[in-house]
Coordinates of C-alpha atoms in Angstrom, one line a residue:
Chain B
M17 CA 49.3 -85.6 -27.9
S18 CA 48.9 -82.0 -29.2
M19 CA 51.9 -80.3 -30.7
T20 CA 50.6 -76.9 -31.0
G21 CA 48.4 -74.5 -28.9
E22 CA 47.4 -75.1 -25.3
F23 CA 49.2 -77.6 -23.3
S24 CA 47.2 -80.8 -22.7
S25 CA 48.0 -84.2 -21.3
K26 CA 46.2 -87.4 -20.9
Q27 CA 48.6 -88.5 -18.2
L28 CA 51.0 -86.2 -16.6
T29 CA 53.4 -87.8 -14.1
I30 CA 55.4 -85.8 -11.6
V31 CA 58.5 -87.5 -10.1
G32 CA 59.1 -86.0 -6.7
L33 CA 56.3 -84.6 -4.6
G34 CA 58.0 -81.7 -2.9
L35 CA 57.2 -78.0 -3.1
M36 CA 58.3 -77.6 -6.7
G37 CA 56.4 -80.9 -8.0
G38 CA 53.3 -80.2 -5.9
S39 CA 53.1 -76.7 -7.1
L40 CA 53.5 -77.9 -10.8
A41 CA 50.5 -80.4 -10.2
L42 CA 48.4 -77.6 -8.9
A43 CA 49.2 -75.2 -11.7
L44 CA 48.7 -77.9 -14.4
R45 CA 45.5 -79.4 -12.8
E46 CA 43.2 -77.9 -15.7
H47 CA 45.5 -79.2 -18.4
A48 CA 45.8 -82.8 -17.5
E49 CA 43.2 -85.6 -17.5
R50 CA 45.1 -87.6 -14.9
I51 CA 48.1 -86.6 -12.8
V52 CA 50.2 -89.3 -11.2
G53 CA 52.8 -88.5 -8.5
I54 CA 55.8 -90.6 -7.6
D55 CA 57.6 -90.2 -4.4
P56 CA 59.3 -92.7 -2.0
N57 CA 57.9 -90.8 0.9
P58 CA 54.5 -92.3 2.0
E59 CA 53.5 -89.2 3.8
A60 CA 54.0 -86.9 0.8
R61 CA 51.9 -89.4 -1.3
A62 CA 49.1 -89.5 1.2
Y63 CA 49.0 -85.7 1.5
A64 CA 49.0 -85.3 -2.4
I65 CA 46.1 -87.7 -2.7
E66 CA 44.2 -86.2 0.1
Q67 CA 44.5 -82.7 -1.1
G68 CA 43.6 -83.7 -4.6
I69 CA 47.1 -82.6 -5.9
V70 CA 47.4 -85.8 -7.8
D71 CA 44.9 -88.5 -8.8
E72 CA 47.3 -91.3 -8.1
A73 CA 50.4 -91.7 -6.2
T74 CA 53.1 -94.6 -6.3
D75 CA 56.7 -95.2 -5.2
Q76 CA 57.1 -97.2 -8.4
L77 CA 58.9 -95.4 -11.2
Q78 CA 58.0 -97.8 -13.9
A79 CA 54.3 -98.1 -13.0
G80 CA 54.1 -94.3 -12.7
V81 CA 55.7 -93.3 -15.8
S82 CA 54.8 -96.0 -18.4
Q83 CA 51.4 -94.6 -19.3
A84 CA 52.3 -91.0 -19.2
D85 CA 52.6 -88.7 -22.2
T86 CA 54.3 -86.1 -20.1
V87 CA 56.8 -86.7 -17.2
I88 CA 58.4 -83.9 -15.1
L89 CA 61.2 -84.8 -12.9
C90 CA 61.3 -82.6 -9.8
A91 CA 64.2 -83.9 -7.8
P92 CA 67.7 -82.9 -6.7
V93 CA 70.1 -82.8 -9.7
T94 CA 72.1 -86.1 -9.0
T95 CA 68.7 -87.9 -8.4
V96 CA 67.4 -86.6 -11.9
I97 CA 70.7 -87.8 -13.5
D98 CA 70.4 -91.2 -11.9
V99 CA 66.9 -91.6 -13.0
V100 CA 67.6 -90.5 -16.5
K101 CA 70.8 -92.4 -17.0
N102 CA 70.0 -95.7 -15.4
R103 CA 66.2 -96.2 -15.3
I104 CA 63.6 -94.1 -17.1
G105 CA 64.5 -94.8 -20.8
A106 CA 63.3 -98.2 -20.7
Y107 CA 60.0 -97.4 -19.0
L108 CA 58.8 -94.4 -21.3
R109 CA 56.6 -94.7 -24.2
S110 CA 57.8 -93.3 -27.4
N111 CA 56.8 -89.6 -28.0
T112 CA 56.6 -88.8 -24.2
L113 CA 57.7 -85.4 -23.2
L114 CA 60.3 -85.6 -20.4
I115 CA 61.4 -82.4 -18.7
D116 CA 63.2 -81.7 -15.4
I117 CA 63.5 -78.9 -13.2
G118 CA 66.9 -79.3 -11.7
S119 CA 69.1 -76.4 -10.8
T120 CA 72.1 -77.1 -13.2
K121 CA 71.5 -78.2 -16.7
K122 CA 74.7 -79.4 -18.4
D123 CA 75.0 -82.9 -16.9
I124 CA 71.3 -83.5 -16.9
C125 CA 71.0 -82.5 -20.6
E126 CA 73.9 -84.6 -21.5
V127 CA 72.3 -87.8 -20.0
M128 CA 69.1 -86.9 -21.6
G129 CA 70.7 -86.7 -24.9
R130 CA 71.5 -90.5 -24.6
L131 CA 67.8 -91.6 -24.0
P132 CA 66.2 -93.7 -26.8
I133 CA 65.2 -91.9 -29.9
G134 CA 61.6 -90.9 -29.7
I135 CA 61.6 -89.6 -26.2
H136 CA 61.1 -85.9 -26.3
A137 CA 63.7 -84.7 -23.6
I138 CA 64.3 -81.1 -22.8
G139 CA 65.9 -79.6 -19.6
G140 CA 64.1 -77.1 -17.5
H141 CA 64.9 -74.7 -14.8
P142 CA 62.1 -72.5 -13.3
M143 CA 63.6 -69.5 -11.3
T144 CA 61.3 -69.6 -8.5
G145 CA 61.2 -71.0 -5.0
K146 CA 59.9 -70.5 -1.4
E147 CA 61.4 -70.3 2.1
L148 CA 59.4 -73.2 2.9
S149 CA 59.8 -76.6 1.4
G150 CA 57.9 -80.0 1.0
I151 CA 54.5 -80.7 -0.8
T152 CA 52.6 -79.0 2.1
A153 CA 53.9 -75.6 0.9
S154 CA 52.6 -76.2 -2.6
D155 CA 51.3 -73.1 -4.4
K156 CA 49.7 -73.0 -7.7
M157 CA 51.0 -69.5 -8.3
L158 CA 54.7 -70.5 -7.7
Y159 CA 55.6 -70.3 -11.4
V160 CA 53.5 -67.3 -12.4
Q161 CA 55.5 -64.5 -14.2
R162 CA 58.8 -66.2 -13.2
P163 CA 61.5 -67.0 -15.8
F164 CA 61.5 -70.8 -16.8
V165 CA 64.7 -71.7 -18.6
L166 CA 64.5 -74.4 -21.4
C167 CA 67.7 -76.1 -22.5
S168 CA 67.7 -78.4 -25.6
T169 CA 69.2 -81.8 -25.6
R170 CA 70.1 -84.1 -28.3
R171 CA 66.5 -85.6 -27.9
T172 CA 64.9 -82.1 -28.3
T173 CA 63.0 -81.9 -31.8
P174 CA 61.0 -78.9 -32.9
A175 CA 58.0 -80.6 -31.6
T176 CA 59.6 -81.1 -28.2
R177 CA 60.3 -77.3 -28.0
I178 CA 56.8 -76.4 -28.9
R179 CA 55.2 -78.7 -26.4
A180 CA 57.6 -77.6 -23.7
L181 CA 56.9 -74.0 -24.5
A182 CA 53.1 -74.7 -24.2
L183 CA 53.8 -76.4 -20.7
V184 CA 55.7 -73.3 -19.6
E185 CA 52.9 -71.0 -20.9
A186 CA 50.2 -73.1 -19.0
L187 CA 52.2 -72.3 -15.8
Q188 CA 52.1 -68.6 -16.9
A189 CA 55.8 -68.6 -16.5
L190 CA 58.2 -66.7 -18.7
P191 CA 60.1 -69.1 -21.1
I192 CA 63.8 -68.3 -21.8
E193 CA 65.6 -70.7 -24.2
M194 CA 69.3 -71.0 -23.8
D195 CA 71.9 -73.8 -24.1
A196 CA 72.8 -75.8 -20.9
A197 CA 76.4 -74.4 -20.6
R198 CA 75.3 -70.9 -20.8
H199 CA 72.6 -71.4 -18.2
D200 CA 75.0 -73.0 -15.8
R201 CA 77.4 -70.1 -16.2
V202 CA 74.5 -67.6 -15.5
V203 CA 73.2 -69.3 -12.4
A204 CA 76.8 -69.8 -11.2
A205 CA 76.8 -65.9 -11.0
I206 CA 73.3 -65.3 -9.7
S207 CA 72.7 -68.4 -7.5
H208 CA 75.6 -70.4 -6.7
L209 CA 78.1 -67.6 -6.0
P210 CA 75.6 -65.9 -3.7
Y211 CA 75.3 -69.2 -1.9
L212 CA 79.0 -69.6 -1.3
L213 CA 79.3 -66.0 -0.3
S214 CA 76.4 -66.5 2.2
I215 CA 77.8 -69.7 3.8
S216 CA 81.4 -68.4 3.9
L217 CA 80.1 -65.3 5.6
V218 CA 78.5 -67.5 8.3
A219 CA 81.6 -69.6 8.6
T220 CA 83.7 -66.3 9.1
V221 CA 81.3 -65.0 11.7
A222 CA 81.3 -68.4 13.5
A223 CA 85.1 -68.2 13.6
E224 CA 85.0 -64.7 14.9
A225 CA 82.5 -65.9 17.5
E226 CA 85.2 -68.1 19.0
N227 CA 87.0 -64.7 19.9
D228 CA 83.8 -63.0 20.8
P229 CA 80.5 -64.6 21.1
A230 CA 78.8 -61.0 21.0
V231 CA 78.7 -61.4 17.2
W232 CA 75.7 -63.6 17.4
Q233 CA 74.0 -61.3 19.8
L234 CA 74.4 -58.2 17.6
A235 CA 73.9 -59.7 14.4
A236 CA 70.7 -58.0 12.8
G237 CA 68.9 -57.5 9.5
G238 CA 72.1 -57.0 7.4
F239 CA 73.5 -60.3 8.4
R240 CA 70.2 -61.9 8.2
D241 CA 69.6 -61.2 4.5
T242 CA 73.1 -61.8 3.4
S243 CA 73.3 -65.1 5.2
R244 CA 69.9 -66.4 4.4
L245 CA 71.1 -68.8 1.6
A246 CA 73.4 -70.5 4.0
G247 CA 70.3 -72.2 5.4
S248 CA 69.6 -73.8 2.0
D249 CA 69.0 -77.6 1.8
L250 CA 72.4 -79.4 1.9
K251 CA 71.7 -82.2 -0.5
M252 CA 70.3 -79.8 -3.1
M253 CA 73.3 -77.5 -2.8
T254 CA 76.1 -80.1 -2.8
D255 CA 74.3 -81.6 -6.0
I256 CA 74.3 -78.2 -7.6
L257 CA 77.9 -77.3 -6.5
S258 CA 79.2 -80.6 -7.6
T259 CA 77.7 -80.4 -11.1
N260 CA 78.7 -76.9 -11.9
T261 CA 82.2 -76.7 -10.3
Q262 CA 84.1 -75.1 -13.3
A263 CA 81.7 -72.2 -13.7
I264 CA 81.5 -71.5 -10.1
A265 CA 85.2 -71.6 -9.7
T266 CA 85.4 -69.1 -12.5
L267 CA 82.8 -66.9 -10.8
L268 CA 84.7 -67.1 -7.4
A269 CA 87.9 -65.9 -9.2
M270 CA 85.9 -63.0 -10.8
F271 CA 84.6 -62.3 -7.3
R272 CA 88.0 -62.1 -5.8
V273 CA 89.1 -59.5 -8.4
Q274 CA 86.1 -57.3 -7.5
M275 CA 86.6 -57.7 -3.8
G276 CA 90.1 -56.9 -4.1
L277 CA 89.7 -53.8 -6.1
L278 CA 87.4 -52.4 -3.5
E279 CA 89.6 -53.5 -0.8
T280 CA 92.5 -51.6 -2.2
K281 CA 90.4 -48.5 -2.2
L282 CA 89.3 -49.1 1.2
I283 CA 92.9 -49.7 2.6
S284 CA 94.2 -46.7 0.8
Q285 CA 91.9 -44.6 2.9
D286 CA 90.7 -42.5 0.1
S287 CA 87.0 -42.0 0.8
D288 CA 86.3 -40.2 -2.5
K289 CA 87.7 -42.9 -4.7
L290 CA 86.0 -45.5 -2.6
L291 CA 82.6 -43.7 -3.1
Q292 CA 83.3 -43.3 -6.8
A293 CA 83.9 -47.0 -7.1
L294 CA 80.8 -47.9 -5.0
A295 CA 78.3 -45.5 -6.7
P296 CA 78.0 -47.6 -10.2
I297 CA 77.7 -50.7 -8.4
R298 CA 74.9 -49.5 -6.1
E299 CA 73.3 -48.1 -9.2
A300 CA 73.3 -51.4 -10.9
R301 CA 71.7 -53.0 -8.0
L302 CA 68.9 -50.4 -7.8
T303 CA 68.3 -50.5 -11.5
W304 CA 67.9 -54.3 -11.3
A305 CA 65.5 -54.0 -8.3
T306 CA 63.5 -51.4 -10.0
R307 CA 63.3 -53.4 -13.2
K308 CA 62.4 -56.6 -11.3
T309 CA 59.3 -54.9 -9.5
T310 CA 57.9 -53.3 -12.6
T311 CA 57.9 -56.7 -14.7
Chain I
M27 CA 68.5 -34.1 35.8
S28 CA 67.7 -37.4 37.5
M29 CA 70.6 -39.8 37.7
T30 CA 68.5 -42.9 38.6
G31 CA 65.2 -44.4 37.7
E32 CA 63.1 -43.5 34.7
F33 CA 64.7 -41.4 31.9
S34 CA 63.4 -37.8 32.0
S35 CA 64.7 -34.7 30.3
K36 CA 63.6 -31.0 30.3
Q37 CA 65.0 -30.3 26.9
L38 CA 66.0 -33.3 24.6
T39 CA 67.8 -32.1 21.5
I40 CA 68.1 -34.4 18.3
V41 CA 70.6 -33.5 16.0
G42 CA 69.7 -35.0 12.6
L43 CA 66.0 -35.5 11.6
G44 CA 66.0 -38.6 9.6
L45 CA 64.7 -42.1 10.3
M46 CA 66.7 -42.7 13.4
G47 CA 66.4 -39.3 14.9
G48 CA 62.5 -39.0 14.1
S49 CA 62.0 -42.4 15.7
L50 CA 64.0 -41.6 18.7
A51 CA 61.8 -38.4 19.2
L52 CA 58.6 -40.4 18.9
A53 CA 59.9 -43.1 21.3
L54 CA 61.0 -40.5 23.9
R55 CA 58.0 -38.2 23.6
E56 CA 56.6 -39.0 27.1
H57 CA 60.0 -38.7 28.6
A58 CA 60.9 -35.2 27.6
E59 CA 59.2 -31.8 28.5
R60 CA 60.5 -30.3 25.2
I61 CA 62.0 -31.8 22.2
V62 CA 64.2 -29.7 19.7
G63 CA 65.2 -31.0 16.4
I64 CA 68.2 -29.7 14.4
D65 CA 68.6 -30.3 10.6
P66 CA 69.8 -28.4 7.7
N67 CA 67.0 -29.6 5.6
P68 CA 63.9 -27.3 5.9
E69 CA 61.5 -30.0 4.6
A70 CA 62.6 -32.3 7.4
R71 CA 62.2 -29.6 10.0
A72 CA 58.7 -28.6 8.7
Y73 CA 57.6 -32.3 8.6
A74 CA 58.9 -32.8 12.2
I75 CA 56.9 -29.8 13.4
E76 CA 53.8 -30.7 11.6
Q77 CA 53.7 -34.2 12.8
G78 CA 54.4 -33.3 16.4
I79 CA 57.6 -35.3 16.4
V80 CA 59.5 -32.3 17.8
D81 CA 58.3 -29.1 19.6
E82 CA 60.8 -26.9 17.9
A83 CA 63.1 -27.1 14.9
T84 CA 66.3 -25.2 13.9
D85 CA 69.3 -25.4 11.6
Q86 CA 71.4 -23.6 14.2
L87 CA 73.5 -26.1 16.4
Q88 CA 74.3 -23.6 19.2
A89 CA 70.7 -22.4 19.5
G90 CA 69.5 -25.9 19.5
V91 CA 71.8 -27.5 22.0
S92 CA 72.6 -24.7 24.6
Q93 CA 69.5 -25.3 26.7
A94 CA 69.4 -29.0 26.4
D95 CA 70.1 -31.5 29.2
T96 CA 70.2 -34.4 26.5
V97 CA 71.5 -34.2 23.1
I98 CA 71.6 -37.2 20.7
L99 CA 73.6 -37.1 17.6
C100 CA 71.8 -38.9 14.7
A101 CA 73.9 -38.2 11.8
P102 CA 76.5 -40.1 9.6
V103 CA 79.9 -41.0 11.5
T104 CA 82.1 -38.3 9.9
T105 CA 79.3 -35.7 10.6
V106 CA 79.2 -36.8 14.3
I107 CA 82.9 -36.5 14.4
D108 CA 82.9 -33.2 13.0
V109 CA 80.3 -31.7 15.3
V110 CA 81.9 -33.3 18.4
K111 CA 85.5 -32.3 17.6
N112 CA 84.9 -28.7 16.2
R113 CA 81.8 -27.4 17.5
I114 CA 79.4 -28.7 20.1
G115 CA 81.8 -28.6 23.3
A116 CA 81.7 -24.8 23.5
Y117 CA 77.8 -24.9 23.2
L118 CA 76.7 -27.4 25.7
R119 CA 75.9 -26.9 29.4
S120 CA 77.9 -28.7 32.1
N121 CA 76.1 -31.9 32.9
T122 CA 74.4 -32.5 29.6
L123 CA 74.3 -36.0 28.5
L124 CA 75.6 -36.3 25.0
I125 CA 75.1 -39.7 23.1
D126 CA 75.4 -40.4 19.4
I127 CA 74.1 -43.4 17.3
G128 CA 76.9 -43.6 14.8
S129 CA 77.6 -47.1 13.2
T130 CA 81.4 -47.1 14.3
K131 CA 82.4 -46.2 17.7
K132 CA 86.2 -45.8 18.1
D133 CA 86.7 -42.5 16.4
I134 CA 83.6 -41.0 17.8
C135 CA 84.5 -42.1 21.4
E136 CA 88.0 -40.8 20.9
V137 CA 86.8 -37.3 20.1
M138 CA 84.2 -37.4 22.7
G139 CA 86.9 -38.0 25.3
R140 CA 88.3 -34.7 24.5
L141 CA 85.2 -32.7 25.3
P142 CA 85.2 -30.3 28.2
I143 CA 85.1 -32.1 31.6
G144 CA 81.5 -32.0 32.9
I145 CA 79.8 -33.0 29.5
H146 CA 78.6 -36.6 30.0
A147 CA 79.5 -38.2 26.7
I148 CA 78.9 -41.8 25.8
G149 CA 78.9 -43.5 22.4
G150 CA 75.7 -45.4 21.2
H151 CA 74.8 -47.8 18.5
P152 CA 71.3 -49.2 18.2
M153 CA 71.1 -52.4 16.0
T154 CA 68.1 -51.5 14.2
G155 CA 67.0 -49.8 10.9
K156 CA 64.5 -50.1 8.0
E157 CA 64.5 -50.3 4.2
L158 CA 63.2 -46.9 4.3
S159 CA 65.0 -43.6 5.3
G160 CA 64.0 -40.1 6.1
I161 CA 62.0 -38.7 9.0
T162 CA 58.8 -39.6 7.1
A163 CA 59.6 -43.3 7.9
S164 CA 59.9 -42.5 11.6
D165 CA 58.5 -45.3 13.8
K166 CA 58.2 -45.2 17.6
M167 CA 58.7 -48.9 17.7
L168 CA 62.1 -48.9 15.9
Y169 CA 64.2 -49.5 18.9
V170 CA 62.0 -51.9 20.8
Q171 CA 63.6 -55.1 21.8
R172 CA 66.6 -54.3 19.6
P173 CA 70.2 -54.3 20.8
F174 CA 71.5 -50.9 21.8
V175 CA 75.3 -50.8 22.4
L176 CA 76.8 -48.2 24.7
C177 CA 80.6 -47.5 24.6
S178 CA 82.3 -45.5 27.3
T179 CA 84.5 -42.4 26.6
R180 CA 86.8 -40.5 28.8
R181 CA 83.9 -38.4 29.5
T182 CA 81.8 -41.2 30.7
T183 CA 81.2 -41.2 34.5
P184 CA 79.2 -43.6 36.6
A185 CA 76.4 -41.1 36.5
T186 CA 76.6 -40.8 32.5
R187 CA 76.2 -44.6 32.3
I188 CA 73.2 -44.6 34.6
R189 CA 71.5 -41.9 32.6
A190 CA 72.4 -43.5 29.2
L191 CA 71.0 -46.9 30.4
A192 CA 67.7 -45.1 31.6
L193 CA 67.5 -43.6 28.1
V194 CA 68.0 -47.0 26.4
E195 CA 65.4 -48.4 28.8
A196 CA 62.9 -45.7 27.9
L197 CA 63.3 -46.8 24.3
Q198 CA 62.5 -50.4 25.3
A199 CA 65.8 -51.5 23.8
L200 CA 68.4 -54.0 25.1
P201 CA 71.4 -52.2 26.4
I202 CA 74.8 -53.8 25.7
E203 CA 77.9 -52.3 27.2
M204 CA 81.2 -52.8 25.5
D205 CA 84.4 -50.9 24.6
A206 CA 84.5 -49.2 21.3
A207 CA 87.2 -51.2 19.8
R208 CA 85.3 -54.4 20.5
H209 CA 82.2 -52.9 19.2
D210 CA 83.9 -52.0 15.9
R211 CA 85.4 -55.4 15.4
V212 CA 81.9 -57.1 16.1
V213 CA 80.2 -54.8 13.5
A214 CA 82.9 -55.4 11.0
A215 CA 82.0 -59.1 11.0
I216 CA 78.2 -58.7 11.1
S217 CA 77.6 -55.5 9.1
H218 CA 80.5 -54.2 7.2
L219 CA 81.8 -57.6 5.9
P220 CA 78.3 -58.4 4.6
Y221 CA 78.1 -55.0 2.9
L222 CA 81.4 -55.5 1.1
L223 CA 80.3 -59.1 0.2
S224 CA 77.0 -57.7 -1.1
I225 CA 78.6 -54.9 -3.2
S226 CA 81.4 -57.2 -4.5
L227 CA 78.7 -59.7 -5.6
V228 CA 76.8 -56.9 -7.5
A229 CA 80.2 -56.0 -9.1
T230 CA 80.9 -59.5 -10.2
V231 CA 77.4 -60.0 -11.7
A232 CA 77.7 -56.6 -13.5
A233 CA 81.1 -57.8 -15.0
E234 CA 79.5 -61.1 -16.0
A235 CA 76.7 -59.2 -17.6
E236 CA 79.1 -57.6 -20.0
N237 CA 79.5 -61.2 -21.3
D238 CA 76.0 -62.2 -21.0
P239 CA 73.1 -59.8 -19.9
A240 CA 70.9 -62.7 -19.2
V241 CA 72.3 -62.7 -15.7
W242 CA 70.1 -59.7 -14.9
Q243 CA 67.1 -61.3 -16.4
L244 CA 67.4 -64.5 -14.5
A245 CA 68.5 -63.1 -11.1
A246 CA 66.0 -64.0 -8.4
G247 CA 65.3 -64.3 -4.7
G248 CA 68.8 -65.5 -3.8
F249 CA 70.6 -62.7 -5.5
R250 CA 68.0 -60.2 -4.3
D251 CA 68.7 -61.0 -0.6
T252 CA 72.4 -61.4 -0.7
S253 CA 72.8 -58.2 -2.8
R254 CA 70.3 -56.1 -0.8
L255 CA 72.9 -54.2 1.4
A256 CA 74.6 -53.1 -2.0
G257 CA 71.8 -50.5 -2.1
S258 CA 72.9 -48.9 1.2
D259 CA 73.3 -45.2 1.5
L260 CA 76.7 -44.3 0.1
K261 CA 77.7 -41.5 2.3
M262 CA 76.7 -43.6 5.3
M263 CA 78.7 -46.5 4.2
T264 CA 81.9 -44.8 3.1
D265 CA 82.0 -43.1 6.4
I266 CA 81.5 -46.5 8.2
L267 CA 84.2 -48.1 5.9
S268 CA 86.8 -45.3 6.4
T269 CA 86.4 -45.2 10.2
N270 CA 86.7 -49.1 10.7
T271 CA 89.2 -50.0 8.0
Q272 CA 91.7 -52.2 10.2
A273 CA 88.9 -54.4 11.6
I274 CA 87.3 -54.8 8.1
A275 CA 90.5 -55.7 6.5
T276 CA 91.0 -58.3 9.3
L277 CA 87.6 -59.7 8.5
L278 CA 88.0 -59.7 4.8
A279 CA 91.3 -61.8 5.3
M280 CA 89.3 -64.4 7.6
F281 CA 86.6 -64.5 5.0
R282 CA 89.1 -65.3 2.2
V283 CA 90.3 -68.1 4.4
Q284 CA 86.8 -69.7 4.9
M285 CA 85.9 -69.2 1.2
G286 CA 89.2 -70.8 0.3
L287 CA 88.6 -73.7 2.6
L288 CA 85.2 -74.5 0.9
E289 CA 86.5 -73.8 -2.5
T290 CA 89.2 -76.4 -2.0
K291 CA 86.6 -79.0 -1.1
L292 CA 84.5 -77.9 -4.2
I293 CA 87.2 -78.2 -6.7
S294 CA 88.5 -81.5 -5.3
Q295 CA 85.0 -82.8 -6.4
D296 CA 84.5 -84.7 -3.2
S297 CA 80.8 -84.2 -2.4
D298 CA 80.8 -85.9 1.0
K299 CA 83.7 -83.9 2.2
L300 CA 81.9 -80.7 1.0
L301 CA 78.6 -81.6 2.6
Q302 CA 80.5 -82.4 5.9
A303 CA 82.0 -78.9 5.7
L304 CA 78.8 -77.2 4.8
A305 CA 76.6 -78.9 7.5
P306 CA 77.9 -77.2 10.7
I307 CA 78.0 -73.8 9.1
R308 CA 74.4 -74.2 8.0
E309 CA 73.6 -75.4 11.6
A310 CA 75.1 -72.3 13.0
R311 CA 73.0 -70.1 10.8
L312 CA 69.8 -72.0 11.7
T313 CA 70.7 -71.7 15.4
W314 CA 71.1 -68.1 15.2
A315 CA 67.9 -67.6 13.2
T316 CA 66.0 -69.6 15.8
R317 CA 67.4 -67.8 18.7
K318 CA 66.6 -64.4 17.0
T319 CA 63.0 -65.3 16.5
T320 CA 62.5 -66.5 20.0
T321 CA 63.9 -63.4 21.7

């Protein structure tokens, strides 16, 4: 296994053949001699084989990972934790690179740190996605130019880092290294808080609909965008929320403060002060959006 | 002026040549012998003439409306209130249909109700829009199949209603009649609350960015959608917020309750209960989205 330069693998195993796993397989096709997919769902396995996304597919974890030099766990957070904590350590060869793509990192990196010495384990979180899910939505460009966070564990050596960075580069993603606690706080702000706002908005509109069903009829583009995340997969979201509770609770408290400041200006009926408060926030949003489209 | 059947006008005057006004002019082209546009901005007027969006353009309110049989006010809410309250009543011919498209209706309908008897005044609010603004973004299809709320005033007679409904039909929009207070409560839930959540989210992320600028770097699609409304035009939004404060404060209180219920389940670390609470809310969002795409 090469520790520098371009990423290459004799056997790359992807655990979880969904949108993220399927897209990883497509993007790493040229870098791996053999790709094995593991998934309990026979339809996902059959599709992955038919489309040439993987060379082999199995529902057996041990059989699928024991010959791999690289294993990527593409499953919801609590599944990743379960696999790492209870099963995979005994199956992996020494020197295997183990990476995951779970949405929270502290708990995962913690259990990765308890794997046998010799396993190269590092946490990963690519900041990408799609409306659609499932392996049929796989897209080899899904990771291109998107941030890919890497979080070290107690089983991350310098060689682990170099190989993980090479993998991220092979995806044409943008590597960002930070510790797991910092990652979880950041995503609490930019992902988990937005989700909770979105779902609480829908809950509020649903409560209001009991007084007046016209809310559903008149809801248009503004509601659609702000409530989109409320449609997120439930298993994925409860996994995320339950493994990042403290950071999320902190961000909710910060959010209440900001909402309260604006509400105070609103209720005091001073339009000038309200406008002065809103202007720099709007500016921050526009600056971010401009920067995003130019990178 | 025909009181039944298809909408027609000898002179239609549109006050405010922006996206909404320009699109109305395009959509009503075949129904009006002459379209006059009023706007203080010479570039908007020149563009409207050049593109044949209007036949004539002026910055003089009296000159522009005094020969009209139909006048549509397409300006921010407080501008509409100012025009209706302080100026337009003396300029309009008896029997003229006066309609507006402001985003809140109670204050506007209230001042419309004090116009001279003989003016056919009715409040309007089309539930449509675009990312882009300004007359250059005009689109004759902007109103097609979109809800168009009509709110009666003390100057709305049965004939006013019929003519306003004919106008909405000419736009191929979907007329929905409701009283102004009910309208304002509904849009507080589906538009103004989402705006305040969006702007408070950006304020929270900006506050968090002072601890850790990586939030801006990692913010992706979820943040983008949930924060989109924070980029809304400030004058338009402060007008809306300041003319619908009570309903918005009510919805903010309802929102806090819903967010608090979910937060309680989150903090108690009972994933099953959290999932049970989230599931019906997610369902409500998906049901709404499905219904929207099939109508």
